[in-house]
PDB file of C-alpha atoms in Angstrom:
ATOM      1  CA  UNK A  27       0.000   0.000   0.000  1.00  0.00           C
ATOM      2  CA  UNK A  28       2.788   2.399   0.971  1.00  0.00           C
ATOM      3  CA  UNK A  29       4.633   1.547  -2.256  1.00  0.00           C
ATOM      4  CA  UNK A  30       1.555   2.339  -4.350  1.00  0.00           C
ATOM      5  CA  UNK A  31       1.205   5.667  -2.542  1.00  0.00           C
ATOM      6  CA  UNK A  32       4.841   6.580  -3.215  1.00  0.00           C
ATOM      7  CA  UNK A  33       4.410   5.697  -6.901  1.00  0.00           C
ATOM      8  CA  UNK A  34       1.296   7.877  -7.092  1.00  0.00           C
ATOM      9  CA  UNK A  35       3.073  10.759  -5.371  1.00  0.00           C
ATOM     10  CA  UNK A  36       6.006  10.417  -7.762  1.00  0.00           C
ATOM     11  CA  UNK A  37       3.651  10.431 -10.737  1.00  0.00           C
ATOM     12  CA  UNK A  38       1.977  13.617  -9.475  1.00  0.00           C
ATOM     13  CA  UNK A  39       5.387  15.267  -9.039  1.00  0.00           C
ATOM     14  CA  UNK A  40       6.398  14.294 -12.577  1.00  0.00           C
ATOM     15  CA  UNK A  41       3.137  15.663 -13.995  1.00  0.00           C
ATOM     16  CA  UNK A  42       3.617  18.913 -12.087  1.00  0.00           C
ATOM     17  CA  UNK A  43       7.194  19.189 -13.328  1.00  0.00           C
ATOM     18  CA  UNK A  44       6.096  18.586 -16.908  1.00  0.00           C
ATOM     19  CA  UNK A  45       3.395  21.257 -16.590  1.00  0.00           C
ATOM     20  CA  UNK A  46       5.961  23.685 -15.176  1.00  0.00           C
ATOM     21  CA  UNK A  47       8.320  22.880 -18.041  1.00  0.00           C
ATOM     22  CA  UNK A  48       5.496  23.280 -20.555  1.00  0.00           C
ATOM     23  CA  UNK A  49       4.549  26.659 -19.122  1.00  0.00           C
ATOM     24  CA  UNK A  50       8.185  27.730 -18.992  1.00  0.00           C
ATOM     25  CA  UNK A  51       8.946  26.761 -22.602  1.00  0.00           C
ATOM     26  CA  UNK A  52       5.723  28.370 -23.823  1.00  0.00           C
ATOM     27  CA  UNK A  53       6.453  31.707 -22.168  1.00  0.00           C
ATOM     28  CA  UNK A  54      10.216  31.774 -22.706  1.00  0.00           C
ATOM     29  CA  UNK A  55      10.360  32.338 -26.495  1.00  0.00           C
ATOM     30  CA  UNK A  56       8.323  35.554 -26.450  1.00  0.00           C
ATOM     31  CA  UNK A  57      10.214  37.745 -23.962  1.00  0.00           C
ATOM     32  CA  UNK A  58      13.537  36.342 -25.132  1.00  0.00           C
ATOM     33  CA  UNK A  59      13.071  37.091 -28.814  1.00  0.00           C
ATOM     34  CA  UNK A  60      12.493  33.634 -30.320  1.00  0.00           C
ATOM     35  CA  UNK A  61       9.140  34.871 -31.653  1.00  0.00           C
ATOM     36  CA  UNK A  62       9.750  38.016 -33.678  1.00  0.00           C
ATOM     37  CA  UNK A  63       7.685  40.377 -35.772  1.00  0.00           C
ATOM     38  CA  UNK A  64       9.914  42.223 -38.243  1.00  0.00           C
ATOM     39  CA  UNK A  65       8.225  45.526 -39.057  1.00  0.00           C
ATOM     40  CA  UNK A  66       8.343  47.238 -42.475  1.00  0.00           C
ATOM     41  CA  UNK A  67      11.583  49.128 -43.079  1.00  0.00           C
ATOM     42  CA  UNK A  68      11.468  52.436 -44.934  1.00  0.00           C
ATOM     43  CA  UNK A  69      14.097  51.311 -47.458  1.00  0.00           C
ATOM     44  CA  UNK A  70      12.020  48.253 -48.395  1.00  0.00           C
ATOM     45  CA  UNK A  71       8.655  49.988 -48.864  1.00  0.00           C
ATOM     46  CA  UNK A  72       7.637  50.286 -52.530  1.00  0.00           C
ATOM     47  CA  UNK A  73       5.354  52.951 -53.955  1.00  0.00           C
ATOM     48  CA  UNK A  74       3.542  53.453 -57.240  1.00  0.00           C
ATOM     49  CA  UNK A  75       1.060  56.002 -58.551  1.00  0.00           C
ATOM     50  CA  UNK A  76      -1.663  55.556 -61.148  1.00  0.00           C
ATOM     51  CA  UNK A  77      -4.878  57.466 -61.864  1.00  0.00           C
ATOM     52  CA  UNK A  78      -4.825  59.259 -58.539  1.00  0.00           C
ATOM     53  CA  UNK A  79      -4.223  56.104 -56.479  1.00  0.00           C
ATOM     54  CA  UNK A  80      -1.083  55.556 -54.417  1.00  0.00           C
ATOM     55  CA  UNK A  81      -0.228  51.870 -54.029  1.00  0.00           C
ATOM     56  CA  UNK A  82       1.981  50.953 -51.064  1.00  0.00           C
ATOM     57  CA  UNK A  83       3.581  47.601 -50.297  1.00  0.00           C
ATOM     58  CA  UNK A  84       5.329  47.379 -46.905  1.00  0.00           C
ATOM     59  CA  UNK A  85       7.024  44.000 -46.295  1.00  0.00           C
ATOM     60  CA  UNK A  86       7.143  42.299 -42.906  1.00  0.00           C
ATOM     61  CA  UNK A  87       8.040  38.824 -41.629  1.00  0.00           C
ATOM     62  CA  UNK A  88       6.997  36.587 -38.728  1.00  0.00           C
ATOM     63  CA  UNK A  89       9.773  34.484 -37.186  1.00  0.00           C
ATOM     64  CA  UNK A  90       8.591  31.644 -34.955  1.00  0.00           C
ATOM     65  CA  UNK A  91      11.810  30.363 -33.451  1.00  0.00           C
ATOM     66  CA  UNK A  92      10.069  28.898 -30.412  1.00  0.00           C
ATOM     67  CA  UNK A  93       9.302  25.342 -29.302  1.00  0.00           C
ATOM     68  CA  UNK A  94       5.689  25.177 -30.478  1.00  0.00           C
ATOM     69  CA  UNK A  95       3.491  26.123 -33.375  1.00  0.00           C
ATOM     70  CA  UNK A  96       1.748  29.488 -33.228  1.00  0.00           C
ATOM     71  CA  UNK A  97      -2.000  29.326 -33.890  1.00  0.00           C
ATOM     72  CA  UNK A  98      -4.585  31.874 -35.001  1.00  0.00           C
ATOM     73  CA  UNK A  99      -2.046  34.563 -35.806  1.00  0.00           C
ATOM     74  CA  UNK A 100      -4.059  37.717 -36.533  1.00  0.00           C
ATOM     75  CA  UNK A 101      -2.543  40.987 -37.743  1.00  0.00           C
ATOM     76  CA  UNK A 102      -4.466  44.246 -37.791  1.00  0.00           C
ATOM     77  CA  UNK A 103      -3.037  47.547 -38.919  1.00  0.00           C
ATOM     78  CA  UNK A 104      -3.957  51.182 -39.346  1.00  0.00           C
ATOM     79  CA  UNK A 105      -2.082  53.737 -41.452  1.00  0.00           C
ATOM     80  CA  UNK A 106      -2.435  57.464 -40.763  1.00  0.00           C
ATOM     81  CA  UNK A 107      -0.498  60.583 -41.637  1.00  0.00           C
ATOM     82  CA  UNK A 108       0.911  63.006 -39.080  1.00  0.00           C
ATOM     83  CA  UNK A 109      -2.451  64.723 -38.642  1.00  0.00           C
ATOM     84  CA  UNK A 110      -3.929  61.264 -37.814  1.00  0.00           C
ATOM     85  CA  UNK A 111      -5.915  61.270 -41.046  1.00  0.00           C
ATOM     86  CA  UNK A 112      -6.860  57.658 -41.828  1.00  0.00           C
ATOM     87  CA  UNK A 113      -5.298  56.371 -45.057  1.00  0.00           C
ATOM     88  CA  UNK A 114      -5.778  52.616 -44.801  1.00  0.00           C
ATOM     89  CA  UNK A 115      -6.408  49.734 -42.439  1.00  0.00           C
ATOM     90  CA  UNK A 116      -7.255  46.045 -42.399  1.00  0.00           C
ATOM     91  CA  UNK A 117      -7.288  42.831 -40.339  1.00  0.00           C
ATOM     92  CA  UNK A 118      -6.237  39.409 -41.636  1.00  0.00           C
ATOM     93  CA  UNK A 119      -5.718  35.947 -40.185  1.00  0.00           C
ATOM     94  CA  UNK A 120      -2.476  34.117 -41.046  1.00  0.00           C
ATOM     95  CA  UNK A 121      -3.580  30.952 -39.244  1.00  0.00           C
ATOM     96  CA  UNK A 122      -0.837  28.607 -38.012  1.00  0.00           C
ATOM     97  CA  UNK A 123       2.883  29.409 -38.062  1.00  0.00           C
ATOM     98  CA  UNK A 124       4.864  26.167 -37.581  1.00  0.00           C
ATOM     99  CA  UNK A 125       7.715  26.153 -35.107  1.00  0.00           C
ATOM    100  CA  UNK A 126      11.069  27.012 -36.601  1.00  0.00           C
ATOM    101  CA  UNK A 127       9.556  28.790 -39.616  1.00  0.00           C
ATOM    102  CA  UNK A 128       9.716  32.315 -41.011  1.00  0.00           C
ATOM    103  CA  UNK A 129       6.649  33.608 -42.830  1.00  0.00           C
ATOM    104  CA  UNK A 130       7.070  36.681 -45.071  1.00  0.00           C
ATOM    105  CA  UNK A 131       4.227  38.978 -46.028  1.00  0.00           C
ATOM    106  CA  UNK A 132       3.352  42.569 -46.874  1.00  0.00           C
ATOM    107  CA  UNK A 133       0.924  45.231 -45.778  1.00  0.00           C
ATOM    108  CA  UNK A 134      -0.441  45.925 -49.243  1.00  0.00           C
ATOM    109  CA  UNK A 135      -2.891  48.793 -49.687  1.00  0.00           C
ATOM    110  CA  UNK A 136      -3.885  51.796 -51.788  1.00  0.00           C
ATOM    111  CA  UNK A 137      -5.232  55.201 -50.902  1.00  0.00           C
ATOM    112  CA  UNK A 138      -7.027  57.649 -53.175  1.00  0.00           C
ATOM    113  CA  UNK A 139      -4.821  60.740 -53.106  1.00  0.00           C
ATOM    114  CA  UNK A 140      -6.805  62.495 -55.833  1.00  0.00           C
ATOM    115  CA  UNK A 141     -10.032  61.728 -53.977  1.00  0.00           C
ATOM    116  CA  UNK A 142      -8.574  63.388 -50.876  1.00  0.00           C
ATOM    117  CA  UNK A 143      -7.494  66.374 -52.999  1.00  0.00           C
ATOM    118  CA  UNK A 144     -10.922  66.687 -54.599  1.00  0.00           C
ATOM    119  CA  UNK A 145     -12.555  66.670 -51.158  1.00  0.00           C
ATOM    120  CA  UNK A 146     -10.270  69.400 -49.850  1.00  0.00           C
ATOM    121  CA  UNK A 147      -7.637  67.252 -48.111  1.00  0.00           C
ATOM    122  CA  UNK A 148      -4.670  68.495 -50.139  1.00  0.00           C
ATOM    123  CA  UNK A 149      -1.820  68.378 -47.614  1.00  0.00           C
ATOM    124  CA  UNK A 150      -0.060  65.268 -48.935  1.00  0.00           C
ATOM    125  CA  UNK A 151      -0.142  66.523 -52.527  1.00  0.00           C
ATOM    126  CA  UNK A 152       2.008  69.563 -51.701  1.00  0.00           C
ATOM    127  CA  UNK A 153       3.783  68.683 -48.426  1.00  0.00           C
ATOM    128  CA  UNK A 154       6.105  66.017 -47.048  1.00  0.00           C
ATOM    129  CA  UNK A 155       4.555  63.840 -44.355  1.00  0.00           C
ATOM    130  CA  UNK A 156       4.962  60.676 -42.281  1.00  0.00           C
ATOM    131  CA  UNK A 157       2.928  57.500 -42.769  1.00  0.00           C
ATOM    132  CA  UNK A 158       2.396  56.013 -39.313  1.00  0.00           C
ATOM    133  CA  UNK A 159       1.883  52.243 -39.215  1.00  0.00           C
ATOM    134  CA  UNK A 160       0.119  51.024 -36.048  1.00  0.00           C
ATOM    135  CA  UNK A 161       0.237  47.219 -36.052  1.00  0.00           C
ATOM    136  CA  UNK A 162      -1.350  44.787 -33.604  1.00  0.00           C
ATOM    137  CA  UNK A 163      -0.428  41.091 -33.479  1.00  0.00           C
ATOM    138  CA  UNK A 164      -2.282  38.393 -31.528  1.00  0.00           C
ATOM    139  CA  UNK A 165      -1.872  34.615 -31.493  1.00  0.00           C
ATOM    140  CA  UNK A 166      -2.030  31.470 -29.356  1.00  0.00           C
ATOM    141  CA  UNK A 167       0.966  29.426 -28.244  1.00  0.00           C
ATOM    142  CA  UNK A 168       1.528  26.017 -26.630  1.00  0.00           C
ATOM    143  CA  UNK A 169      -1.527  24.253 -28.068  1.00  0.00           C
ATOM    144  CA  UNK A 170      -3.596  27.428 -27.487  1.00  0.00           C
ATOM    145  CA  UNK A 171      -2.833  27.491 -23.729  1.00  0.00           C
ATOM    146  CA  UNK A 172      -1.076  30.862 -23.892  1.00  0.00           C
ATOM    147  CA  UNK A 173      -2.290  33.969 -25.735  1.00  0.00           C
ATOM    148  CA  UNK A 174       0.147  36.578 -27.013  1.00  0.00           C
ATOM    149  CA  UNK A 175      -0.770  40.197 -27.803  1.00  0.00           C
ATOM    150  CA  UNK A 176       1.560  42.980 -28.854  1.00  0.00           C
ATOM    151  CA  UNK A 177       1.337  46.346 -30.574  1.00  0.00           C
ATOM    152  CA  UNK A 178       3.998  47.932 -32.727  1.00  0.00           C
ATOM    153  CA  UNK A 179       4.413  51.317 -34.372  1.00  0.00           C
ATOM    154  CA  UNK A 180       6.700  52.494 -37.127  1.00  0.00           C
ATOM    155  CA  UNK A 181       6.862  55.483 -39.477  1.00  0.00           C
ATOM    156  CA  UNK A 182       7.733  55.841 -43.156  1.00  0.00           C
ATOM    157  CA  UNK A 183       8.440  59.198 -44.822  1.00  0.00           C
ATOM    158  CA  UNK A 184       6.205  60.478 -47.605  1.00  0.00           C
ATOM    159  CA  UNK A 185       7.551  62.908 -50.212  1.00  0.00           C
ATOM    160  CA  UNK A 186       5.109  65.525 -51.487  1.00  0.00           C
ATOM    161  CA  UNK A 187       3.765  64.659 -54.938  1.00  0.00           C
ATOM    162  CA  UNK A 188       4.265  68.258 -56.111  1.00  0.00           C
ATOM    163  CA  UNK A 189       7.080  69.796 -54.107  1.00  0.00           C
ATOM    164  CA  UNK A 190       7.300  73.283 -55.587  1.00  0.00           C
ATOM    165  CA  UNK A 191       6.907  75.308 -58.756  1.00  0.00           C
ATOM    166  CA  UNK A 192       7.558  78.829 -60.012  1.00  0.00           C
ATOM    167  CA  UNK A 193       6.998  80.947 -63.108  1.00  0.00           C
ATOM    168  CA  UNK A 194       9.281  83.945 -63.622  1.00  0.00           C
ATOM    169  CA  UNK A 195       7.312  87.158 -63.194  1.00  0.00           C
ATOM    170  CA  UNK A 196       7.452  89.265 -66.393  1.00  0.00           C
ATOM    171  CA  UNK A 197       9.108  92.622 -65.808  1.00  0.00           C
ATOM    172  CA  UNK A 198       8.152  94.432 -69.013  1.00  0.00           C
ATOM    173  CA  UNK A 199       5.685  94.437 -71.858  1.00  0.00           C
ATOM    174  CA  UNK A 200       6.470  92.148 -74.819  1.00  0.00           C
ATOM    175  CA  UNK A 201       7.560  93.380 -78.243  1.00  0.00           C
ATOM    176  CA  UNK A 202       4.911  92.961 -80.979  1.00  0.00           C
ATOM    177  CA  UNK A 203       5.506  89.835 -83.071  1.00  0.00           C
ATOM    178  CA  UNK A 204       8.484  88.674 -80.975  1.00  0.00           C
ATOM    179  CA  UNK A 205       8.254  85.578 -78.724  1.00  0.00           C
ATOM    180  CA  UNK A 206       8.517  86.519 -75.057  1.00  0.00           C
ATOM    181  CA  UNK A 207      10.592  83.976 -73.049  1.00  0.00           C
ATOM    182  CA  UNK A 208       9.459  83.086 -69.529  1.00  0.00           C
ATOM    183  CA  UNK A 209      11.463  80.785 -67.241  1.00  0.00           C
ATOM    184  CA  UNK A 210       9.572  78.034 -65.419  1.00  0.00           C
ATOM    185  CA  UNK A 211      10.505  75.582 -62.667  1.00  0.00           C
ATOM    186  CA  UNK A 212       8.673  72.445 -61.509  1.00  0.00           C
ATOM    187  CA  UNK A 213       9.764  69.952 -58.852  1.00  0.00           C
ATOM    188  CA  UNK A 214       7.705  66.741 -58.528  1.00  0.00           C
ATOM    189  CA  UNK A 215       8.120  63.449 -56.674  1.00  0.00           C
ATOM    190  CA  UNK A 216      10.197  60.635 -58.161  1.00  0.00           C
ATOM    191  CA  UNK A 217       6.990  58.629 -57.792  1.00  0.00           C
ATOM    192  CA  UNK A 218       5.852  60.296 -61.038  1.00  0.00           C
ATOM    193  CA  UNK A 219       8.921  59.251 -63.039  1.00  0.00           C
ATOM    194  CA  UNK A 220       7.921  57.765 -66.371  1.00  0.00           C
ATOM    195  CA  UNK A 221       4.273  58.836 -66.059  1.00  0.00           C
ATOM    196  CA  UNK A 222       4.381  61.379 -68.884  1.00  0.00           C
ATOM    197  CA  UNK A 223       4.527  65.138 -68.708  1.00  0.00           C
ATOM    198  CA  UNK A 224       2.908  68.147 -67.107  1.00  0.00           C
ATOM    199  CA  UNK A 225       1.480  70.719 -69.515  1.00  0.00           C
ATOM    200  CA  UNK A 226       2.210  74.431 -69.053  1.00  0.00           C
ATOM    201  CA  UNK A 227       0.075  77.133 -70.680  1.00  0.00           C
ATOM    202  CA  UNK A 228       0.888  80.855 -70.460  1.00  0.00           C
ATOM    203  CA  UNK A 229      -1.306  83.619 -71.835  1.00  0.00           C
ATOM    204  CA  UNK A 230      -0.898  87.391 -72.219  1.00  0.00           C
ATOM    205  CA  UNK A 231      -3.922  89.693 -72.382  1.00  0.00           C
ATOM    206  CA  UNK A 232      -5.089  93.285 -71.997  1.00  0.00           C
ATOM    207  CA  UNK A 233      -8.488  93.890 -70.427  1.00  0.00           C
ATOM    208  CA  UNK A 234      -9.351  90.202 -71.121  1.00  0.00           C
ATOM    209  CA  UNK A 235      -8.359  90.508 -74.818  1.00  0.00           C
ATOM    210  CA  UNK A 236      -5.940  87.702 -75.699  1.00  0.00           C
ATOM    211  CA  UNK A 237      -2.698  89.127 -77.143  1.00  0.00           C
ATOM    212  CA  UNK A 238      -0.347  86.129 -76.926  1.00  0.00           C
ATOM    213  CA  UNK A 239       0.037  82.572 -75.703  1.00  0.00           C
ATOM    214  CA  UNK A 240       2.570  79.808 -75.329  1.00  0.00           C
ATOM    215  CA  UNK A 241       2.714  76.203 -74.173  1.00  0.00           C
ATOM    216  CA  UNK A 242       5.223  73.485 -73.365  1.00  0.00           C
ATOM    217  CA  UNK A 243       5.404  70.044 -71.784  1.00  0.00           C
ATOM    218  CA  UNK A 244       7.471  69.342 -68.653  1.00  0.00           C
ATOM    219  CA  UNK A 245       8.770  65.900 -67.724  1.00  0.00           C
ATOM    220  CA  UNK A 246       7.473  64.592 -64.407  1.00  0.00           C
ATOM    221  CA  UNK A 247       9.699  63.296 -61.611  1.00  0.00           C
ATOM    222  CA  UNK A 248      12.525  65.398 -60.188  1.00  0.00           C
ATOM    223  CA  UNK A 249      13.556  69.017 -60.593  1.00  0.00           C
ATOM    224  CA  UNK A 250      12.780  70.516 -64.040  1.00  0.00           C
ATOM    225  CA  UNK A 251      13.438  74.009 -65.372  1.00  0.00           C
ATOM    226  CA  UNK A 252      13.189  75.558 -68.807  1.00  0.00           C
ATOM    227  CA  UNK A 253      11.725  78.325 -70.929  1.00  0.00           C
ATOM    228  CA  UNK A 254       8.274  78.722 -72.454  1.00  0.00           C
ATOM    229  CA  UNK A 255       7.973  81.223 -75.307  1.00  0.00           C
ATOM    230  CA  UNK A 256       4.818  83.335 -75.371  1.00  0.00           C
ATOM    231  CA  UNK A 257       4.025  84.192 -78.987  1.00  0.00           C
ATOM    232  CA  UNK A 258       2.832  87.808 -79.192  1.00  0.00           C
ATOM    233  CA  UNK A 259       0.395  88.927 -81.896  1.00  0.00           C
ATOM    234  CA  UNK A 260       2.010  91.213 -84.521  1.00  0.00           C
ATOM    235  CA  UNK A 261      -0.840  93.711 -84.065  1.00  0.00           C
ATOM    236  CA  UNK A 262      -0.166  94.235 -80.368  1.00  0.00           C
ATOM    237  CA  UNK A 263       0.364  97.928 -79.537  1.00  0.00           C
ATOM    238  CA  UNK A 264       2.265  98.382 -76.241  1.00  0.00           C
ATOM    239  CA  UNK A 265       1.453 102.109 -76.122  1.00  0.00           C
ATOM    240  CA  UNK A 266      -2.205 101.414 -75.353  1.00  0.00           C
ATOM    241  CA  UNK A 267      -2.890 101.630 -71.632  1.00  0.00           C
ATOM    242  CA  UNK A 268      -4.883  98.909 -69.909  1.00  0.00           C
ATOM    243  CA  UNK A 269      -4.823  96.079 -67.407  1.00  0.00           C
ATOM    244  CA  UNK A 270      -2.202  93.700 -68.749  1.00  0.00           C
ATOM    245  CA  UNK A 271      -2.195  90.148 -67.409  1.00  0.00           C
ATOM    246  CA  UNK A 272       0.137  87.210 -67.703  1.00  0.00           C
ATOM    247  CA  UNK A 273      -1.613  84.042 -66.537  1.00  0.00           C
ATOM    248  CA  UNK A 274      -0.334  80.470 -66.301  1.00  0.00           C
ATOM    249  CA  UNK A 275      -1.693  77.000 -65.659  1.00  0.00           C
ATOM    250  CA  UNK A 276       0.427  73.892 -65.078  1.00  0.00           C
ATOM    251  CA  UNK A 277      -1.535  70.654 -65.274  1.00  0.00           C
ATOM    252  CA  UNK A 278       0.342  68.024 -63.254  1.00  0.00           C
ATOM    253  CA  UNK A 279      -1.684  64.858 -63.754  1.00  0.00           C
ATOM    254  CA  UNK A 280      -5.100  65.838 -62.315  1.00  0.00           C
ATOM    255  CA  UNK A 281      -3.710  68.693 -60.220  1.00  0.00           C
ATOM    256  CA  UNK A 282      -3.896  72.191 -61.782  1.00  0.00           C
ATOM    257  CA  UNK A 283      -1.470  74.875 -60.604  1.00  0.00           C
ATOM    258  CA  UNK A 284      -2.496  78.392 -61.582  1.00  0.00           C
ATOM    259  CA  UNK A 285      -1.381  81.960 -61.106  1.00  0.00           C
ATOM    260  CA  UNK A 286      -1.388  85.403 -62.743  1.00  0.00           C
ATOM    261  CA  UNK A 287       0.045  88.910 -62.574  1.00  0.00           C
ATOM    262  CA  UNK A 288      -2.146  91.955 -63.178  1.00  0.00           C
ATOM    263  CA  UNK A 289      -0.148  95.026 -62.118  1.00  0.00           C
ATOM    264  CA  UNK A 290      -2.394  97.529 -63.874  1.00  0.00           C
ATOM    265  CA  UNK A 291       0.036  98.329 -66.662  1.00  0.00           C
ATOM    266  CA  UNK A 292       3.676  97.316 -67.148  1.00  0.00           C
ATOM    267  CA  UNK A 293       6.283 100.074 -67.468  1.00  0.00           C
TER     268      UNK A 293
END
């Protein structure tokens, strides 16, 4: 009888030790880095632009270097700019991550930049910004006995789509029949490389009567400068007083940039 009791006690001790070991090995990998979530790095994020939509792909990886499979791995994320304006967000279930495996993936989303612009949210068209990624990860470990939750944040820089532009202000009236050269400058994001050209129109008028015009195309992507010649009508008489106006419009994709000078008569 005493022998049976000692055997039973020994069995209970062994079970308790195995449960302690199970709990220890299930908790150990997480605080000691054997389960890792590698967040998107700025240098690895890819961007593209088409028809007003910005497509972003931000790679990540899940590294389960622990002793057990990870179950029901769920990732949710939210992307905002520095004013906390919501750009994108989603939740998806990766299921089971076997022990000793690395699972790559990407936060893949688009946001309608032209839609924001059309609705009056124009900041990111003309200004640099930060895309803030708020990521939440949850999963079960050790045959679903332990639940793991963690939140991560990272930021990726955004370059303004249209950084700056300028049209040289005319300082005198044109000469009749002689093209009038005006220097322009346009700086746009490298995101627009290879997507065609911007179109610049310049007009010259007196009291709303058109007296000359000129146009040119400007390559998108990077810093561009050049000259547009405004062709002046041969019949233009600079001695006639009036409200003379130079006006310009640069169409960068769907985004018009306009300006004019009406000084009430050039010297």
